[in-house]
PDB file of C-alpha atoms in Angstrom:
ATOM      1  CA  LYS A 204      -0.045   0.017   0.057  1.00  0.00           C
ATOM      2  CA  ALA A 205       1.295   3.487  -0.842  1.00  0.00           C
ATOM      3  CA  GLY A 206       1.766   5.652   2.242  1.00  0.00           C
ATOM      4  CA  VAL A 207       0.402   9.198   3.156  1.00  0.00           C
ATOM      5  CA  THR A 208       1.341  11.671   0.402  1.00  0.00           C
ATOM      6  CA  GLN A 209       1.555  15.361   0.928  1.00  0.00           C
ATOM      7  CA  THR A 210       1.945  18.096  -1.677  1.00  0.00           C
ATOM      8  CA  PRO A 211       3.892  20.350  -2.052  1.00  0.00           C
ATOM      9  CA  ARG A 212       6.918  19.325  -0.063  1.00  0.00           C
ATOM     10  CA  TYR A 213       8.352  22.618  -0.067  1.00  0.00           C
ATOM     11  CA  LEU A 214       6.646  25.876  -0.126  1.00  0.00           C
ATOM     12  CA  ILE A 215       7.845  29.543   0.129  1.00  0.00           C
ATOM     13  CA  LYS A 216       5.284  32.378   0.752  1.00  0.00           C
ATOM     14  CA  THR A 217       5.300  35.971   1.840  1.00  0.00           C
ATOM     15  CA  ARG A 218       3.472  37.514   4.847  1.00  0.00           C
ATOM     16  CA  GLY A 219      -0.154  38.109   4.224  1.00  0.00           C
ATOM     17  CA  GLN A 220      -0.582  35.470   1.481  1.00  0.00           C
ATOM     18  CA  GLN A 221      -2.520  32.324   1.730  1.00  0.00           C
ATOM     19  CA  VAL A 222      -1.525  28.723   1.282  1.00  0.00           C
ATOM     20  CA  THR A 223      -3.221  25.399   0.605  1.00  0.00           C
ATOM     21  CA  LEU A 224      -1.663  21.986   1.489  1.00  0.00           C
ATOM     22  CA  SER A 225      -2.946  18.804   0.266  1.00  0.00           C
ATOM     23  CA  CYS A 226      -2.824  15.352   1.820  1.00  0.00           C
ATOM     24  CA  SER A 227      -3.803  11.992   0.348  1.00  0.00           C
ATOM     25  CA  PRO A 228      -4.265   9.334   2.966  1.00  0.00           C
ATOM     26  CA  ILE A 229      -3.534   5.737   2.771  1.00  0.00           C
ATOM     27  CA  SER A 230      -5.980   3.936   0.789  1.00  0.00           C
ATOM     28  CA  GLY A 231      -9.067   2.907   2.756  1.00  0.00           C
ATOM     29  CA  HIS A 232      -8.372   5.377   5.582  1.00  0.00           C
ATOM     30  CA  ARG A 233     -11.168   7.605   6.260  1.00  0.00           C
ATOM     31  CA  SER A 234      -9.596  10.007   9.048  1.00  0.00           C
ATOM     32  CA  VAL A 235      -6.937  12.688   8.365  1.00  0.00           C
ATOM     33  CA  SER A 236      -5.319  14.612  11.064  1.00  0.00           C
ATOM     34  CA  TRP A 237      -3.202  17.575  10.687  1.00  0.00           C
ATOM     35  CA  TYR A 238      -0.215  18.754  12.802  1.00  0.00           C
ATOM     36  CA  GLN A 239       2.081  21.784  12.873  1.00  0.00           C
ATOM     37  CA  GLN A 240       5.692  21.302  13.863  1.00  0.00           C
ATOM     38  CA  THR A 241       8.002  24.222  14.915  1.00  0.00           C
ATOM     39  CA  PRO A 242      11.272  24.255  16.834  1.00  0.00           C
ATOM     40  CA  GLY A 243       9.741  26.262  19.567  1.00  0.00           C
ATOM     41  CA  GLN A 244       6.430  24.473  20.069  1.00  0.00           C
ATOM     42  CA  GLY A 245       7.225  20.937  18.743  1.00  0.00           C
ATOM     43  CA  LEU A 246       4.418  18.907  17.271  1.00  0.00           C
ATOM     44  CA  GLN A 247       0.824  20.367  17.833  1.00  0.00           C
ATOM     45  CA  PHE A 248      -2.374  18.952  16.664  1.00  0.00           C
ATOM     46  CA  LEU A 249      -4.362  21.196  14.217  1.00  0.00           C
ATOM     47  CA  PHE A 250      -7.568  19.435  13.451  1.00  0.00           C
ATOM     48  CA  GLU A 251      -8.813  15.870  12.444  1.00  0.00           C
ATOM     49  CA  TYR A 252     -11.502  15.052   9.797  1.00  0.00           C
ATOM     50  CA  PHE A 253     -13.418  11.976   9.289  1.00  0.00           C
ATOM     51  CA  SER A 254     -16.028  11.367   6.543  1.00  0.00           C
ATOM     52  CA  GLU A 255     -15.652  14.985   5.525  1.00  0.00           C
ATOM     53  CA  THR A 256     -16.572  16.313   9.037  1.00  0.00           C
ATOM     54  CA  GLN A 257     -14.195  18.054  11.407  1.00  0.00           C
ATOM     55  CA  ARG A 258     -14.036  15.898  14.466  1.00  0.00           C
ATOM     56  CA  ASN A 259     -11.548  17.921  16.912  1.00  0.00           C
ATOM     57  CA  LYS A 260      -9.732  21.096  16.546  1.00  0.00           C
ATOM     58  CA  GLY A 261      -6.601  22.177  18.277  1.00  0.00           C
ATOM     59  CA  ASN A 262      -5.820  25.597  19.846  1.00  0.00           C
ATOM     60  CA  PHE A 263      -5.018  27.468  16.572  1.00  0.00           C
ATOM     61  CA  PRO A 264      -6.466  30.683  15.139  1.00  0.00           C
ATOM     62  CA  GLY A 265      -9.260  30.751  12.545  1.00  0.00           C
ATOM     63  CA  ARG A 266      -6.785  31.511  10.008  1.00  0.00           C
ATOM     64  CA  PHE A 267      -5.992  27.835   9.957  1.00  0.00           C
ATOM     65  CA  SER A 268      -8.750  25.700   8.264  1.00  0.00           C
ATOM     66  CA  GLY A 269      -9.250  22.450   6.689  1.00  0.00           C
ATOM     67  CA  ARG A 270     -11.458  20.186   4.741  1.00  0.00           C
ATOM     68  CA  GLN A 271     -11.946  16.609   3.514  1.00  0.00           C
ATOM     69  CA  PHE A 272     -13.357  15.419   0.328  1.00  0.00           C
ATOM     70  CA  SER A 273     -15.427  12.411  -0.303  1.00  0.00           C
ATOM     71  CA  ASN A 274     -12.368  10.408  -1.460  1.00  0.00           C
ATOM     72  CA  SER A 275     -10.890  11.111   1.923  1.00  0.00           C
ATOM     73  CA  ARG A 276      -8.190  13.454   0.755  1.00  0.00           C
ATOM     74  CA  SER A 277      -7.785  16.589   2.781  1.00  0.00           C
ATOM     75  CA  GLU A 278      -6.530  20.067   2.339  1.00  0.00           C
ATOM     76  CA  MET A 279      -5.662  22.556   4.862  1.00  0.00           C
ATOM     77  CA  ASN A 280      -5.625  26.255   4.143  1.00  0.00           C
ATOM     78  CA  VAL A 281      -3.817  28.881   6.098  1.00  0.00           C
ATOM     79  CA  SER A 282      -4.866  32.592   5.342  1.00  0.00           C
ATOM     80  CA  THR A 283      -3.046  35.881   5.907  1.00  0.00           C
ATOM     81  CA  LEU A 284       0.212  34.187   6.613  1.00  0.00           C
ATOM     82  CA  GLU A 285       2.472  35.320   9.401  1.00  0.00           C
ATOM     83  CA  LEU A 286       6.146  34.752   9.949  1.00  0.00           C
ATOM     84  CA  GLY A 287       5.413  32.357  12.915  1.00  0.00           C
ATOM     85  CA  ASP A 288       3.461  30.160  10.440  1.00  0.00           C
ATOM     86  CA  SER A 289       6.716  28.786   9.110  1.00  0.00           C
ATOM     87  CA  ALA A 290       6.797  25.193  10.106  1.00  0.00           C
ATOM     88  CA  LEU A 291       6.578  21.594   8.933  1.00  0.00           C
ATOM     89  CA  TYR A 292       3.023  20.793   8.423  1.00  0.00           C
ATOM     90  CA  LEU A 293       2.330  16.933   8.932  1.00  0.00           C
ATOM     91  CA  CYS A 294      -0.683  15.050   7.881  1.00  0.00           C
ATOM     92  CA  ALA A 295      -1.667  11.680   9.510  1.00  0.00           C
ATOM     93  CA  SER A 296      -4.138   9.026   8.302  1.00  0.00           C
ATOM     94  CA  ARG A 297      -5.882   6.011  10.126  1.00  0.00           C
ATOM     95  CA  GLY A 298      -8.779   3.858   9.398  1.00  0.00           C
ATOM     96  CA  GLY A 299     -11.209   5.654  11.829  1.00  0.00           C
ATOM     97  CA  ASP A 300     -11.735   3.053  14.419  1.00  0.00           C
ATOM     98  CA  ARG A 301     -10.819   3.936  17.798  1.00  0.00           C
ATOM     99  CA  THR A 302      -7.883   1.557  17.958  1.00  0.00           C
ATOM    100  CA  ASP A 303      -6.401   2.541  14.473  1.00  0.00           C
ATOM    101  CA  THR A 304      -2.941   3.428  14.441  1.00  0.00           C
ATOM    102  CA  GLN A 305      -1.971   6.944  12.671  1.00  0.00           C
ATOM    103  CA  TYR A 306       0.460   6.951   9.812  1.00  0.00           C
ATOM    104  CA  PHE A 307       2.284  10.180   9.121  1.00  0.00           C
ATOM    105  CA  GLY A 308       3.271  11.613   5.674  1.00  0.00           C
ATOM    106  CA  PRO A 309       6.514  13.360   4.883  1.00  0.00           C
ATOM    107  CA  GLY A 310       5.327  16.726   5.544  1.00  0.00           C
ATOM    108  CA  THR A 311       5.166  20.129   3.822  1.00  0.00           C
ATOM    109  CA  ARG A 312       7.988  22.509   4.840  1.00  0.00           C
ATOM    110  CA  LEU A 313       6.403  26.206   4.673  1.00  0.00           C
ATOM    111  CA  THR A 314       8.643  29.210   4.876  1.00  0.00           C
ATOM    112  CA  VAL A 315       6.997  32.520   5.320  1.00  0.00           C
ATOM    113  CA  LEU A 316       9.170  35.462   4.193  1.00  0.00           C
TER     114      LEU A 316
ATOM    115  CA  ASP B 147      -5.254  13.943  29.963  1.00  0.00           C
ATOM    116  CA  ALA B 148      -2.296  11.585  30.762  1.00  0.00           C
ATOM    117  CA  LYS B 149       1.111  13.128  30.093  1.00  0.00           C
ATOM    118  CA  THR B 150       4.423  11.436  29.523  1.00  0.00           C
ATOM    119  CA  THR B 151       7.936  12.230  30.713  1.00  0.00           C
ATOM    120  CA  GLN B 152      11.014  11.106  28.878  1.00  0.00           C
ATOM    121  CA  PRO B 153      14.626  11.840  29.312  1.00  0.00           C
ATOM    122  CA  PRO B 154      15.660  14.488  26.708  1.00  0.00           C
ATOM    123  CA  SER B 155      18.542  12.560  25.435  1.00  0.00           C
ATOM    124  CA  MET B 156      20.471   9.136  25.423  1.00  0.00           C
ATOM    125  CA  ASP B 157      23.389   7.652  23.850  1.00  0.00           C
ATOM    126  CA  CYS B 158      23.848   4.175  22.704  1.00  0.00           C
ATOM    127  CA  ALA B 159      26.652   2.081  21.079  1.00  0.00           C
ATOM    128  CA  GLU B 160      25.804   0.713  17.760  1.00  0.00           C
ATOM    129  CA  GLY B 161      24.845  -2.956  17.981  1.00  0.00           C
ATOM    130  CA  ARG B 162      23.833  -2.720  21.516  1.00  0.00           C
ATOM    131  CA  ALA B 163      20.235  -2.520  22.918  1.00  0.00           C
ATOM    132  CA  ALA B 164      18.782   0.840  23.326  1.00  0.00           C
ATOM    133  CA  ASN B 165      16.244   1.258  26.250  1.00  0.00           C
ATOM    134  CA  LEU B 166      14.166   4.249  26.010  1.00  0.00           C
ATOM    135  CA  PRO B 167      12.110   4.882  29.213  1.00  0.00           C
ATOM    136  CA  CYS B 168       8.773   6.652  29.575  1.00  0.00           C
ATOM    137  CA  ASN B 169       6.870   7.747  32.639  1.00  0.00           C
ATOM    138  CA  HIS B 170       3.062   7.977  32.265  1.00  0.00           C
ATOM    139  CA  SER B 171       1.733   7.687  35.874  1.00  0.00           C
ATOM    140  CA  THR B 172      -1.579   9.308  35.164  1.00  0.00           C
ATOM    141  CA  ILE B 173      -2.614   7.012  32.489  1.00  0.00           C
ATOM    142  CA  SER B 174      -6.154   5.731  32.524  1.00  0.00           C
ATOM    143  CA  GLY B 175      -7.413   2.120  31.934  1.00  0.00           C
ATOM    144  CA  ASN B 176      -8.301   2.592  28.364  1.00  0.00           C
ATOM    145  CA  GLU B 177      -5.436   4.696  27.270  1.00  0.00           C
ATOM    146  CA  TYR B 178      -2.786   2.984  25.033  1.00  0.00           C
ATOM    147  CA  VAL B 179       0.950   3.821  24.961  1.00  0.00           C
ATOM    148  CA  TYR B 180       2.269   4.636  21.501  1.00  0.00           C
ATOM    149  CA  TRP B 181       5.768   5.020  20.303  1.00  0.00           C
ATOM    150  CA  TYR B 182       6.900   7.004  17.280  1.00  0.00           C
ATOM    151  CA  ARG B 183      10.153   8.325  16.123  1.00  0.00           C
ATOM    152  CA  GLN B 184      11.092  11.066  13.899  1.00  0.00           C
ATOM    153  CA  ILE B 185      14.210  11.078  11.869  1.00  0.00           C
ATOM    154  CA  HIS B 186      15.553  14.775  11.112  1.00  0.00           C
ATOM    155  CA  SER B 187      12.691  16.575   9.492  1.00  0.00           C
ATOM    156  CA  GLN B 188      10.631  13.597   8.259  1.00  0.00           C
ATOM    157  CA  GLY B 189       7.289  12.692   9.319  1.00  0.00           C
ATOM    158  CA  PRO B 190       7.101  10.554  12.529  1.00  0.00           C
ATOM    159  CA  GLN B 191       7.286   6.840  12.013  1.00  0.00           C
ATOM    160  CA  TYR B 192       5.108   4.461  14.021  1.00  0.00           C
ATOM    161  CA  ILE B 193       7.110   2.025  15.962  1.00  0.00           C
ATOM    162  CA  ILE B 194       4.825   0.088  18.269  1.00  0.00           C
ATOM    163  CA  HIS B 195       1.862   0.274  20.748  1.00  0.00           C
ATOM    164  CA  GLY B 196       0.424  -1.445  23.818  1.00  0.00           C
ATOM    165  CA  LEU B 197      -2.097  -1.328  26.370  1.00  0.00           C
ATOM    166  CA  LYS B 198      -1.247  -3.709  29.335  1.00  0.00           C
ATOM    167  CA  ASN B 199       0.653  -6.461  27.834  1.00  0.00           C
ATOM    168  CA  ASN B 200       4.345  -6.352  26.461  1.00  0.00           C
ATOM    169  CA  GLU B 201       4.473  -6.222  22.732  1.00  0.00           C
ATOM    170  CA  THR B 202       7.077  -7.064  20.086  1.00  0.00           C
ATOM    171  CA  ASN B 203       7.372  -6.282  16.221  1.00  0.00           C
ATOM    172  CA  GLU B 204       9.958  -6.255  13.869  1.00  0.00           C
ATOM    173  CA  MET B 205      11.139  -3.002  14.963  1.00  0.00           C
ATOM    174  CA  ALA B 206      11.073  -3.104  18.751  1.00  0.00           C
ATOM    175  CA  SER B 207       9.820  -4.426  21.995  1.00  0.00           C
ATOM    176  CA  LEU B 208       7.366  -2.434  24.380  1.00  0.00           C
ATOM    177  CA  ILE B 209       7.588  -3.437  27.973  1.00  0.00           C
ATOM    178  CA  ILE B 210       4.719  -1.924  30.094  1.00  0.00           C
ATOM    179  CA  THR B 211       4.887  -2.220  33.919  1.00  0.00           C
ATOM    180  CA  GLU B 212       2.137  -3.965  35.646  1.00  0.00           C
ATOM    181  CA  ASP B 213       0.704  -0.803  37.218  1.00  0.00           C
ATOM    182  CA  ARG B 214       0.993   0.854  33.683  1.00  0.00           C
ATOM    183  CA  LYS B 215       2.591   3.906  34.977  1.00  0.00           C
ATOM    184  CA  SER B 216       5.848   3.497  32.944  1.00  0.00           C
ATOM    185  CA  SER B 217       7.041   1.803  29.944  1.00  0.00           C
ATOM    186  CA  THR B 218      10.245   0.984  28.017  1.00  0.00           C
ATOM    187  CA  LEU B 219      10.823   0.880  24.462  1.00  0.00           C
ATOM    188  CA  ILE B 220      13.619  -1.511  23.507  1.00  0.00           C
ATOM    189  CA  LEU B 221      15.591  -1.449  20.228  1.00  0.00           C
ATOM    190  CA  PRO B 222      17.404  -4.753  20.295  1.00  0.00           C
ATOM    191  CA  HIS B 223      20.294  -4.028  18.157  1.00  0.00           C
ATOM    192  CA  ALA B 224      20.676  -0.440  17.459  1.00  0.00           C
ATOM    193  CA  THR B 225      22.062   0.920  14.237  1.00  0.00           C
ATOM    194  CA  LEU B 226      23.299   4.374  13.179  1.00  0.00           C
ATOM    195  CA  ARG B 227      19.900   4.656  11.150  1.00  0.00           C
ATOM    196  CA  ASP B 228      17.968   4.435  14.602  1.00  0.00           C
ATOM    197  CA  THR B 229      19.439   7.861  15.548  1.00  0.00           C
ATOM    198  CA  ALA B 230      16.174   9.869  15.952  1.00  0.00           C
ATOM    199  CA  VAL B 231      13.771  11.563  18.384  1.00  0.00           C
ATOM    200  CA  TYR B 232      11.529   9.067  19.981  1.00  0.00           C
ATOM    201  CA  TYR B 233       8.168  10.121  21.201  1.00  0.00           C
ATOM    202  CA  CYS B 234       6.124   8.209  23.899  1.00  0.00           C
ATOM    203  CA  ILE B 235       2.489   9.133  23.615  1.00  0.00           C
ATOM    204  CA  VAL B 236      -0.475   8.393  25.520  1.00  0.00           C
ATOM    205  CA  ARG B 237      -3.454   8.253  23.186  1.00  0.00           C
ATOM    206  CA  LEU B 238      -6.048  10.837  24.350  1.00  0.00           C
ATOM    207  CA  TRP B 239      -9.752  10.409  23.557  1.00  0.00           C
ATOM    208  CA  SER B 240     -12.222  13.097  22.780  1.00  0.00           C
ATOM    209  CA  GLY B 241     -15.357  11.710  21.627  1.00  0.00           C
ATOM    210  CA  ASN B 242     -14.197   9.417  18.665  1.00  0.00           C
ATOM    211  CA  THR B 243     -10.963  11.062  17.669  1.00  0.00           C
ATOM    212  CA  GLY B 244      -7.513   9.675  17.943  1.00  0.00           C
ATOM    213  CA  LYS B 245      -5.671  13.018  18.676  1.00  0.00           C
ATOM    214  CA  LEU B 246      -2.056  12.428  19.729  1.00  0.00           C
ATOM    215  CA  ILE B 247      -0.440  14.903  22.101  1.00  0.00           C
ATOM    216  CA  PHE B 248       3.411  14.994  21.474  1.00  0.00           C
ATOM    217  CA  GLY B 249       5.916  15.956  24.295  1.00  0.00           C
ATOM    218  CA  GLN B 250       9.567  16.862  23.592  1.00  0.00           C
ATOM    219  CA  GLY B 251      10.662  13.204  23.168  1.00  0.00           C
ATOM    220  CA  THR B 252      14.140  11.650  23.646  1.00  0.00           C
ATOM    221  CA  THR B 253      16.796  12.338  21.185  1.00  0.00           C
ATOM    222  CA  LEU B 254      18.585   8.881  20.781  1.00  0.00           C
ATOM    223  CA  GLN B 255      22.067   9.100  19.457  1.00  0.00           C
ATOM    224  CA  VAL B 256      23.497   5.803  18.210  1.00  0.00           C
ATOM    225  CA  LYS B 257      27.277   5.912  18.156  1.00  0.00           C
ATOM    226  CA  PRO B 258      29.565   3.799  16.287  1.00  0.00           C
TER     227      PRO B 258
END
């Protein structure tokens, strides 16, 4: 089975712009979670989607949003980018059952100038 | 929410067993212990998980104490490629979500 894929792998934006990141889960997985990783804050949970519905949301401002499509692919969007949004954004997928393990993608490295 | 405590760093000689401890004294009865590792700037890689019993797979062994307040991840024959940050996570439940809370982890340095 192919793993979790994320596109693009690297991205450079300027302050005030918006960005959309994409995640394709492992085939058959219905849940997609997003995480942000920075040197200062470590790995932090952004949100989780299951069957196109957001199930849980971390403590991030409303500039961070996401969605999930019927094929389980997910996108996250960050509007009005700030320098502090520079981070590695990770996507993880799981089957959706309580005991299912999450598998992570390689991440998208976002740099905001 | 159960939290975990790990040493910030450890060294291990190549070919020797690496034993990474984790304290999770506030774990509740239906919370699993998960281990992931992250090699520099890559996505975290799942290693192993367990609830009560010891577990073993092709990558590692997980030893959970009887009171479940601590656990140890064992890499039986560490190689240079095992150098990574290792995260011990207690899986938090909120409704039906599998949200993971990562701590700072243990940086394992495997030395030749």
